[in-house]
PDB file of C-alpha atoms in Angstrom:
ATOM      1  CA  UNK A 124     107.171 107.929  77.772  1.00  0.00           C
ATOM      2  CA  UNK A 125     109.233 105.967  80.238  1.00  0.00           C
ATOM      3  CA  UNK A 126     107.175 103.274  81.746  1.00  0.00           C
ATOM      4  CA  UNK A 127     108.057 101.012  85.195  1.00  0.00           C
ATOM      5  CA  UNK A 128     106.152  97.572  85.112  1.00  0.00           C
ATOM      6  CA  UNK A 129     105.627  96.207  88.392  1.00  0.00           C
ATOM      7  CA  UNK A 130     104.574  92.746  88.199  1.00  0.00           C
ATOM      8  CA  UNK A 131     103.298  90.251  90.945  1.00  0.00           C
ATOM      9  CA  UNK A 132     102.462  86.763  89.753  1.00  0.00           C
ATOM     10  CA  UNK A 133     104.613  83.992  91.115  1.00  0.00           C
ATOM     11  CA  UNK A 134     103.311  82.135  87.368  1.00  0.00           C
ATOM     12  CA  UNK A 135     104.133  83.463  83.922  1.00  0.00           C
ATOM     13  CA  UNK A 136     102.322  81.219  82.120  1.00  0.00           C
ATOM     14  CA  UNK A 137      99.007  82.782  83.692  1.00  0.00           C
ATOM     15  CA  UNK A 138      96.948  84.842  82.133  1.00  0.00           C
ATOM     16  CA  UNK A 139      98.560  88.085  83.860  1.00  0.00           C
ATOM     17  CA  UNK A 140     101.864  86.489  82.416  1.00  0.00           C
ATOM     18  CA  UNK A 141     100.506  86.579  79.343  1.00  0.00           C
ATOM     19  CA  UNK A 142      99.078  89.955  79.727  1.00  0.00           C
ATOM     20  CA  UNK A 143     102.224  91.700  80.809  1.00  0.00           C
ATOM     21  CA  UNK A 144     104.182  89.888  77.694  1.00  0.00           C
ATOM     22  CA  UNK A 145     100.957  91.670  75.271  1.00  0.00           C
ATOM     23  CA  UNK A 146     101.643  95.005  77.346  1.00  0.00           C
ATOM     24  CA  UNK A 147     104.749  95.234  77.506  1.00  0.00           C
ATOM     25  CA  UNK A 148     105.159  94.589  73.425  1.00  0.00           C
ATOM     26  CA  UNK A 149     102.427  97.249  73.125  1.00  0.00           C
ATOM     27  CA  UNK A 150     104.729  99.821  74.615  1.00  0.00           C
ATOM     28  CA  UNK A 151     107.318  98.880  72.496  1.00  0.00           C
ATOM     29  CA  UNK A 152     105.342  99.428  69.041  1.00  0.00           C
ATOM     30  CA  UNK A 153     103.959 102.768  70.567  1.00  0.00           C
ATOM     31  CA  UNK A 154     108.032 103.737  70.949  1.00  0.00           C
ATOM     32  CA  UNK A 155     107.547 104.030  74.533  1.00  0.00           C
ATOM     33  CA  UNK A 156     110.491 103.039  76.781  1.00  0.00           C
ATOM     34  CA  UNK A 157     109.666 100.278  79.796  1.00  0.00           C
ATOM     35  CA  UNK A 158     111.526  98.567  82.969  1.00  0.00           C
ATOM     36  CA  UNK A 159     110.232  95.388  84.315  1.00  0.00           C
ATOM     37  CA  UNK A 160     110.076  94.551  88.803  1.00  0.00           C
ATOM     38  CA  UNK A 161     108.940  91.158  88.250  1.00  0.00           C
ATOM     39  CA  UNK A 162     109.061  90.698  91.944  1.00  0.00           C
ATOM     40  CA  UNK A 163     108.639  86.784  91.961  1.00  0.00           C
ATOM     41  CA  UNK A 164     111.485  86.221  89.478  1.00  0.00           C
ATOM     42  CA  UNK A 165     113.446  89.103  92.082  1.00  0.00           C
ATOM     43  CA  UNK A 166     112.933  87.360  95.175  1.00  0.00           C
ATOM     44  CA  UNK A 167     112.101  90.074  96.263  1.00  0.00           C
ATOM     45  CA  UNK A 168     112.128  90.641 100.092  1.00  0.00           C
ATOM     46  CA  UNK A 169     108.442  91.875 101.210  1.00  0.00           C
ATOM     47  CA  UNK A 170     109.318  92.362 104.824  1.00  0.00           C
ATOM     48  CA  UNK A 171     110.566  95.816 106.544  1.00  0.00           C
ATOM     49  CA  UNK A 172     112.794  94.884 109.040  1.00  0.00           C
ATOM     50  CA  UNK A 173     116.439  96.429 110.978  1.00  0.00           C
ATOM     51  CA  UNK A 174     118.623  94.844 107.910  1.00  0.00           C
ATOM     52  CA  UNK A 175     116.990  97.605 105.447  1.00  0.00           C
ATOM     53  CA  UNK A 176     118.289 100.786 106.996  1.00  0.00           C
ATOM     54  CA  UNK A 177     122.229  99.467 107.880  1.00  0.00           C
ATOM     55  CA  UNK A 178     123.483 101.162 110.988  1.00  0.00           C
ATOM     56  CA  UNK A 179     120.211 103.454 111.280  1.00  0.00           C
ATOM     57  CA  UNK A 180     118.352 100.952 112.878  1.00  0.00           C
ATOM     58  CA  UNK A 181     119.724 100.599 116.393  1.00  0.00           C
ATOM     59  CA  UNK A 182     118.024  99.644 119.239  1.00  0.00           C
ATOM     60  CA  UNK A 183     114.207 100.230 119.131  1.00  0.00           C
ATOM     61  CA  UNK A 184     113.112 100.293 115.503  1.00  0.00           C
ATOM     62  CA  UNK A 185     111.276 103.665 114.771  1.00  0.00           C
ATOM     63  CA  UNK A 186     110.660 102.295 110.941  1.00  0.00           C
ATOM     64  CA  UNK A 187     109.959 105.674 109.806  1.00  0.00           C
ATOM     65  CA  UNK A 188     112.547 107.711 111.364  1.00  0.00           C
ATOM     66  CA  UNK A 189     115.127 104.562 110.545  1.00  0.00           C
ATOM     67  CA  UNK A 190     113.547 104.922 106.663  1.00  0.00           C
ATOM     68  CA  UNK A 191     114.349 108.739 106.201  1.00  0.00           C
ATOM     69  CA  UNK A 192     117.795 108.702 107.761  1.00  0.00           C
ATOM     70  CA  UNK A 193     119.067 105.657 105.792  1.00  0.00           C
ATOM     71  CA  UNK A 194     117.241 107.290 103.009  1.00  0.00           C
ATOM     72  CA  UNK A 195     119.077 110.631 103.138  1.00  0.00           C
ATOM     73  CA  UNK A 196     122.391 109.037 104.095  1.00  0.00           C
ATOM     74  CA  UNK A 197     122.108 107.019 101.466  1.00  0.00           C
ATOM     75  CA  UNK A 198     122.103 103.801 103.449  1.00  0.00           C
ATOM     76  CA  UNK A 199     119.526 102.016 102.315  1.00  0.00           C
ATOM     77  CA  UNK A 200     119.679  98.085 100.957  1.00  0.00           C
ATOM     78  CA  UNK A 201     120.516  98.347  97.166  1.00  0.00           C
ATOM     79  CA  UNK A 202     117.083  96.299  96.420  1.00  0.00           C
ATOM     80  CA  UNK A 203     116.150  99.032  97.707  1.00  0.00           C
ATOM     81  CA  UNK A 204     117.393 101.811  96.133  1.00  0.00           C
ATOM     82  CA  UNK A 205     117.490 100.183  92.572  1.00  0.00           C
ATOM     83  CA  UNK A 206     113.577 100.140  92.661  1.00  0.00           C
ATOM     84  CA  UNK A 207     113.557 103.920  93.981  1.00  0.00           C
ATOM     85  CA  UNK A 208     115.682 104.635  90.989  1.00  0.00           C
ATOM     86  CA  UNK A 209     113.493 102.955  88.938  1.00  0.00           C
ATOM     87  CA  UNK A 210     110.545 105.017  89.974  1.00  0.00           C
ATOM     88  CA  UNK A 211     113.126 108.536  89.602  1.00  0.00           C
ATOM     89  CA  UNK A 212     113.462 107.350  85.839  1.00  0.00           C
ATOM     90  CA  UNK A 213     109.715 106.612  85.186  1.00  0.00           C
ATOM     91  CA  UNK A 214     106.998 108.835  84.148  1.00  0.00           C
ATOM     92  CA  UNK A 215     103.951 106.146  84.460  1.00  0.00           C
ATOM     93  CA  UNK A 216     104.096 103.242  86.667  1.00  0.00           C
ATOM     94  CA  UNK A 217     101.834  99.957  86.153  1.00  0.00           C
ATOM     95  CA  UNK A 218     101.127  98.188  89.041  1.00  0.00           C
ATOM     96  CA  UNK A 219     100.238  94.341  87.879  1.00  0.00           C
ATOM     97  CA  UNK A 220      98.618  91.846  89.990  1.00  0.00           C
ATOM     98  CA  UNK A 221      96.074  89.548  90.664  1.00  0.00           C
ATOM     99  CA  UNK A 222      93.338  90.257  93.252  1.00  0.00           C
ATOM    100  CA  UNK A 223      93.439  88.290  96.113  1.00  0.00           C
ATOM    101  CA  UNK A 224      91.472  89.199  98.874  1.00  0.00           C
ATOM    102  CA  UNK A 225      90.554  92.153  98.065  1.00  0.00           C
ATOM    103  CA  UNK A 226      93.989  93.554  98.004  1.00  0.00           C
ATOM    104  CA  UNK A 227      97.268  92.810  96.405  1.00  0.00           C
ATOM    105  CA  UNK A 228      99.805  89.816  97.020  1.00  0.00           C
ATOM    106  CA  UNK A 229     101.614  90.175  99.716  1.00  0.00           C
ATOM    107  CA  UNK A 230     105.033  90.695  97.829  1.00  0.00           C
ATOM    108  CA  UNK A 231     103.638  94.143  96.638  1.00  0.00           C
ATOM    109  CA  UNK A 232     102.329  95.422  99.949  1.00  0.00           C
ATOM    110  CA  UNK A 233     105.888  94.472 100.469  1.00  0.00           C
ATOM    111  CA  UNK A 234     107.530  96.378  97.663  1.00  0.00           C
ATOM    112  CA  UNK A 235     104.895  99.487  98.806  1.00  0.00           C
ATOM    113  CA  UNK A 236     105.932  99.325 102.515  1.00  0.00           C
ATOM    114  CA  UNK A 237     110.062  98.834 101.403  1.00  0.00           C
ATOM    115  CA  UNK A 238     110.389 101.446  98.443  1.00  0.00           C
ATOM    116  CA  UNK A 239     108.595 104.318  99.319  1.00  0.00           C
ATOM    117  CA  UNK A 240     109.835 105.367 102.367  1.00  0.00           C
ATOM    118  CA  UNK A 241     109.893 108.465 104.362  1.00  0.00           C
ATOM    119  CA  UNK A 242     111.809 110.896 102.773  1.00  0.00           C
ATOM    120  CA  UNK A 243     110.970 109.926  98.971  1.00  0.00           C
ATOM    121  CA  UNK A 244     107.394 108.380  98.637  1.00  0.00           C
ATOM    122  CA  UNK A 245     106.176 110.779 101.439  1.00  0.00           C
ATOM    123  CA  UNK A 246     107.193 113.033 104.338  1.00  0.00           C
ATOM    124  CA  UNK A 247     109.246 115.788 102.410  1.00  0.00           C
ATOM    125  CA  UNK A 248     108.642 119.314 103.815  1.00  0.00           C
ATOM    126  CA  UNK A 249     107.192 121.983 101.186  1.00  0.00           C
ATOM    127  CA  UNK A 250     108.389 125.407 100.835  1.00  0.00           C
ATOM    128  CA  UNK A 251     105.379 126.932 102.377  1.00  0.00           C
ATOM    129  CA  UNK A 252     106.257 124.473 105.466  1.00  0.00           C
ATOM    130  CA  UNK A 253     103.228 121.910 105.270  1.00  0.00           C
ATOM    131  CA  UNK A 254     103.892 118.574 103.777  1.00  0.00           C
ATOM    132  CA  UNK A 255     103.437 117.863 100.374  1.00  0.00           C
ATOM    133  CA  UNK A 256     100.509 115.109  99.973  1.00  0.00           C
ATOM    134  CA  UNK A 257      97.178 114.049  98.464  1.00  0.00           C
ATOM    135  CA  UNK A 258      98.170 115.213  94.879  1.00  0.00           C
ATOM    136  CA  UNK A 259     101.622 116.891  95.811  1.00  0.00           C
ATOM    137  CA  UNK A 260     103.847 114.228  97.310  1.00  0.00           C
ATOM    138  CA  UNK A 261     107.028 113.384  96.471  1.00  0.00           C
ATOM    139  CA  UNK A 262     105.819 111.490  93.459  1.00  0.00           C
ATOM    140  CA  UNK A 263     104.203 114.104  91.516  1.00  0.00           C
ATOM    141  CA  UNK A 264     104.072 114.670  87.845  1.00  0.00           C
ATOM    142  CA  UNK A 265     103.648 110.509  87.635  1.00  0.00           C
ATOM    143  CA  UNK A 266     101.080 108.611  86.160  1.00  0.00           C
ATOM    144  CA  UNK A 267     100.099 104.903  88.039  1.00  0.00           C
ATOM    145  CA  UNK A 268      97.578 102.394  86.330  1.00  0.00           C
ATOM    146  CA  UNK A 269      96.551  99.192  87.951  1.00  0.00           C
ATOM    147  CA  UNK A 270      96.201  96.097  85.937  1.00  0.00           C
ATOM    148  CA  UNK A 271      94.476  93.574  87.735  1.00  0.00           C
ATOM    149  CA  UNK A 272      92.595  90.284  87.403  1.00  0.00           C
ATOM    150  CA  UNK A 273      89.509  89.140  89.071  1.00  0.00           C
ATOM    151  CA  UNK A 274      87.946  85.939  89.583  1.00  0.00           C
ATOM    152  CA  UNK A 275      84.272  87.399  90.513  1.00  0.00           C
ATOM    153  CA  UNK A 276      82.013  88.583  87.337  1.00  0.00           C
ATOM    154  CA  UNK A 277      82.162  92.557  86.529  1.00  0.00           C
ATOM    155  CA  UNK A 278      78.486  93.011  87.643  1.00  0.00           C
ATOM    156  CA  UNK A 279      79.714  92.184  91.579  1.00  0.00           C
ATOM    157  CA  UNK A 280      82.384  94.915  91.098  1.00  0.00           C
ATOM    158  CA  UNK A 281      79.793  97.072  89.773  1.00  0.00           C
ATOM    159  CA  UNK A 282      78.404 100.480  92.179  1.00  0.00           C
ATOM    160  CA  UNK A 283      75.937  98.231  93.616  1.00  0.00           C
ATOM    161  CA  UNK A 284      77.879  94.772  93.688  1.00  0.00           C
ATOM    162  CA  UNK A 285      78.255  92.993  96.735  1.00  0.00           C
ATOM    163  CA  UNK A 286      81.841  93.115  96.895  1.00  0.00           C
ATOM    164  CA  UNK A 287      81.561  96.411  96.253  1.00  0.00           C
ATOM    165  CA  UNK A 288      82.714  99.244  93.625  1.00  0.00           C
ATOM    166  CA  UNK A 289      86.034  97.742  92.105  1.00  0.00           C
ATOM    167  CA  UNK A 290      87.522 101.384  92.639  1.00  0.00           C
ATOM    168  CA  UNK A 291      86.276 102.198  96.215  1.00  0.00           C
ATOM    169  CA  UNK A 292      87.866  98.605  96.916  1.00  0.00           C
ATOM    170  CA  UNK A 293      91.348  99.512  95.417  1.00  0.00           C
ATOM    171  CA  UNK A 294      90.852 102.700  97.271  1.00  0.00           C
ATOM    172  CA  UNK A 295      93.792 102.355  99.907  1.00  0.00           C
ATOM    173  CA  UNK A 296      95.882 101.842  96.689  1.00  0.00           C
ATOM    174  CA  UNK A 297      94.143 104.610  94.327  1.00  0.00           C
ATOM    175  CA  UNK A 298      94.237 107.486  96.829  1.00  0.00           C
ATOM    176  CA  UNK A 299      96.313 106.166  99.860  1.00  0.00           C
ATOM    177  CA  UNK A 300      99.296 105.347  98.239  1.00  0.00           C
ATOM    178  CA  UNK A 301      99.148 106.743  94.530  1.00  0.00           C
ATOM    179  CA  UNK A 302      97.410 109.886  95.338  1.00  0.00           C
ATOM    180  CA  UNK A 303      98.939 110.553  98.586  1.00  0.00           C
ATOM    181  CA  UNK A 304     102.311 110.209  97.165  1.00  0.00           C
ATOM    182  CA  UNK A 305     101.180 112.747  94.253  1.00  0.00           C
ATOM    183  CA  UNK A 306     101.040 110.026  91.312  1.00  0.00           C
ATOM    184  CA  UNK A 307      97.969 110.673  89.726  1.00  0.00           C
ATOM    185  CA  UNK A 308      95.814 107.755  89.693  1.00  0.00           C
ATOM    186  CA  UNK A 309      94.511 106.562  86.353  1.00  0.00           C
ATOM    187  CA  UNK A 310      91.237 104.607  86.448  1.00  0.00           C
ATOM    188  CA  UNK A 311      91.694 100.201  87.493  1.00  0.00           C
ATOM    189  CA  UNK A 312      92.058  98.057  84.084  1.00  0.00           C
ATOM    190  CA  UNK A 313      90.728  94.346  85.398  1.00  0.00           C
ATOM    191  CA  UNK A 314      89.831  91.351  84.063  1.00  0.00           C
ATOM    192  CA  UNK A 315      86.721  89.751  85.523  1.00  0.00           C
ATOM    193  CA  UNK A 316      86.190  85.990  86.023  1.00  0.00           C
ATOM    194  CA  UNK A 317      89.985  85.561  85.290  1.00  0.00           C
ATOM    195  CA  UNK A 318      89.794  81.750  85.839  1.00  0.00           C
ATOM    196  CA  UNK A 319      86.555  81.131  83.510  1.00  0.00           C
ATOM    197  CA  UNK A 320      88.314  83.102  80.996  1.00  0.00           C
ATOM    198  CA  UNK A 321      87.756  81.833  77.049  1.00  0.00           C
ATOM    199  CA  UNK A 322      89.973  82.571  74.485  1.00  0.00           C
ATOM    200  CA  UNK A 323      87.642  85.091  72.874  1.00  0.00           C
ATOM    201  CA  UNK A 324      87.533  86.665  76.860  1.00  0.00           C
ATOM    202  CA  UNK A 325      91.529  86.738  76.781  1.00  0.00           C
ATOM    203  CA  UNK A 326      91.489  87.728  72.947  1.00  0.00           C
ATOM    204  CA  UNK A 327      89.248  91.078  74.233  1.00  0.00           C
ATOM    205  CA  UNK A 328      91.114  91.170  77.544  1.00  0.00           C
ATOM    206  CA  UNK A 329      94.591  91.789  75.239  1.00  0.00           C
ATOM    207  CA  UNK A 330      92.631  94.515  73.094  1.00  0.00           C
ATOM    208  CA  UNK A 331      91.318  96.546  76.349  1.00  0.00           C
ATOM    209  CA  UNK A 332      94.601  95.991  77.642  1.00  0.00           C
ATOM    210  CA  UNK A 333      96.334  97.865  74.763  1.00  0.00           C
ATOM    211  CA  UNK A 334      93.452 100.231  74.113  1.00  0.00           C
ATOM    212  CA  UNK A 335      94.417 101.287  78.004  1.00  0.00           C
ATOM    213  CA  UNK A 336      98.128 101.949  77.134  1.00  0.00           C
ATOM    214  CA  UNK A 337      97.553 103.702  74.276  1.00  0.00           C
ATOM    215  CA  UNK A 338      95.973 106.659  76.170  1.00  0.00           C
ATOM    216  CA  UNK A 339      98.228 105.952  79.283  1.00  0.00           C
ATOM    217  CA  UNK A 340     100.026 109.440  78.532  1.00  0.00           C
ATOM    218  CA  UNK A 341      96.683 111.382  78.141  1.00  0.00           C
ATOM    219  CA  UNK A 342      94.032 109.640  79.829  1.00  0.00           C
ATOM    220  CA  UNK A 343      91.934 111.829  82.356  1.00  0.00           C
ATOM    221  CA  UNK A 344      93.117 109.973  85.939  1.00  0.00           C
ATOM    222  CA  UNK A 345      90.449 110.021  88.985  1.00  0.00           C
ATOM    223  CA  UNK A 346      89.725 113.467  89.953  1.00  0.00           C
ATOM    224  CA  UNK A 347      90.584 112.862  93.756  1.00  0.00           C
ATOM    225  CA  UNK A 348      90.525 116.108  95.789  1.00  0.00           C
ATOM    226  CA  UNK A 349      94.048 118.132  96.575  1.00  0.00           C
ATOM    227  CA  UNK A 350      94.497 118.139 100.411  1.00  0.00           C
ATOM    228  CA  UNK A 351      95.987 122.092  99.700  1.00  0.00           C
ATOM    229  CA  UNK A 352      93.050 122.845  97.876  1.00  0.00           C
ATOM    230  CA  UNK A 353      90.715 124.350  99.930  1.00  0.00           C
ATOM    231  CA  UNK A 354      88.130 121.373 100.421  1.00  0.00           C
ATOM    232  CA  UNK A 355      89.664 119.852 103.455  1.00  0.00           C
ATOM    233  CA  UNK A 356      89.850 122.029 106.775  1.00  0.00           C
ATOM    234  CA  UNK A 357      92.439 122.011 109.535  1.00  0.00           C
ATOM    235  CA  UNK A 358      91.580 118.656 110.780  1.00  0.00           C
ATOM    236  CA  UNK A 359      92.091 117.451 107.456  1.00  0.00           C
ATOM    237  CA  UNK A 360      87.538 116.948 107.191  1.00  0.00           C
ATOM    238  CA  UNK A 361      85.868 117.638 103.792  1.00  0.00           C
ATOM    239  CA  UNK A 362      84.192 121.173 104.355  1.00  0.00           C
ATOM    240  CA  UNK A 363      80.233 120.784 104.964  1.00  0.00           C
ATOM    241  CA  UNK A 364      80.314 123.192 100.888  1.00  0.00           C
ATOM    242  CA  UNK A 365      82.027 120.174  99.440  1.00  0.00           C
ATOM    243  CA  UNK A 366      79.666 116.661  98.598  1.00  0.00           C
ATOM    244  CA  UNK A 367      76.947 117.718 101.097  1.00  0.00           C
ATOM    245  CA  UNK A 368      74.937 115.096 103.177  1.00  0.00           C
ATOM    246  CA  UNK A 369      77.292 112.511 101.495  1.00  0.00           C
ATOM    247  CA  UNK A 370      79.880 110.198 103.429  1.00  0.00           C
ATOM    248  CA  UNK A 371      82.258 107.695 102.504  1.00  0.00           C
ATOM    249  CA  UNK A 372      85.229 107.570 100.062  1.00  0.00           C
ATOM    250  CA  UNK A 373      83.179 108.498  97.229  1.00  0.00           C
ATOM    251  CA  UNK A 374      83.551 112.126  98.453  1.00  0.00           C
ATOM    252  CA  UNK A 375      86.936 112.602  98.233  1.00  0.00           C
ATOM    253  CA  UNK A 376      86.321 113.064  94.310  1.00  0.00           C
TER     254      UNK A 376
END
């Protein structure tokens, strides 16, 4: 399996440095092969702007129009199109980052917003004319795992936490992005109270960690709903048959 490590820590001596290093040499004694975006150590730019899409950005910015027609005339900055690459070559991507806020670093958002732009990540046109997304984007046929780290206690996380469920909070990422773009979503590896951690709590942290790549190429991923499957009507609504009286993201499984 060809894997695509995307790290965002600005520390590698932290505990998700530490992590990725125990990861990383997991895939390597279970013969996979792996890439690393360690976007700190890149630099990497997190900011869409004109400069990304080279002479298809004049005059008012229309990001996504400016996206797909740098995209398809192959225009795009080469950060740019080295990560998409990346991505072509991978079957499983890991997306590695501390939670802050409820949400990722901004770097990532950054790398999100930057890499998968019209035209690749999203937007292509099927053959049956509708566009291809919620389970059949552009990215289909990958795997994405999140490895995170928390600084709240699990039971918080938990389906009646106050910060609520960890994977209705990572939702935007789990079915917005991953989903939407057709990567199937596996369930959120985390590590609760990160900064109270003891070694025995990082010793069992590394053992979940590689107990989760070990069934990265088989594991069952969230069974989100396919937007062309007959649940969602015209308007894009969850049929009144499908999770009845319920609201809320929870339905969309």
């Amino acid at each position: 399996m060809k894997v695509l490590w995307i790290f965002a820590h600005p520390e590698q001596r932290s505990l998700n440095g530490s992590l990725m290093a125990e990861g990383l040499r997991t895939l390597d004694a279970l013969g996979h092969e792996h890439r690393v975006s360690d976007l700190y150590a890149m630099g990497w730019k997190a900011t869409v702007d004109a400069d990304d899409f080279g002479g298809f950005a004049r005059g008012r910015l229309f990001v996504g129009a400016a996206q797909e027609r740098a995209h398809t005339s192959g225009a795009l900055r080469a950060d740019i199109v080295g990560e998409q690459e990346k991505i072509a070559w991978a079957d499983a991507l890991v997306f590695h980052f501390p939670l802050w806020w409820f949400g990722p670093p901004a770097i990532l958002k950054g790398w999100f917003d930057r890499v998968l732009v019209q035209g690749f990540g999203f937007g292509l046109a099927g053959p049956d004319g509708r566009t291809p997304r919620y389970g059949d984007g552009g990215l289909a046929g990958k795997r994405a795992l999140i490895v995170t780290s928390v600084g709240a206690r699990e039971s918080g996380f938990g389906p009646r936490g106050i910060h609520g469920h960890l994977e209705e909070v990572l939702f935007p990422l789990l079915h917005g992005t991953f989903w939407y773009t057709g990567m199937a979503a596996l369930p959120p590896f985390a590590v609760h109270g990160a900064d109270r951690l003891t070694a025995a709590g990082h010793a069992r942290a590394a053992e979940g960690l590689r107990e989760r790549l070990r069934t990265l190429p088989t594991a069952r991923p969230l069974p989100y709903r396919h937007e062309n499957g007959g649940a969602y009507d015209e308007d894009l609504v969850l049929r009144p048959g499908f999770a009845p009286g319920r609201s809320g993201v929870g339905v969309h499984r």
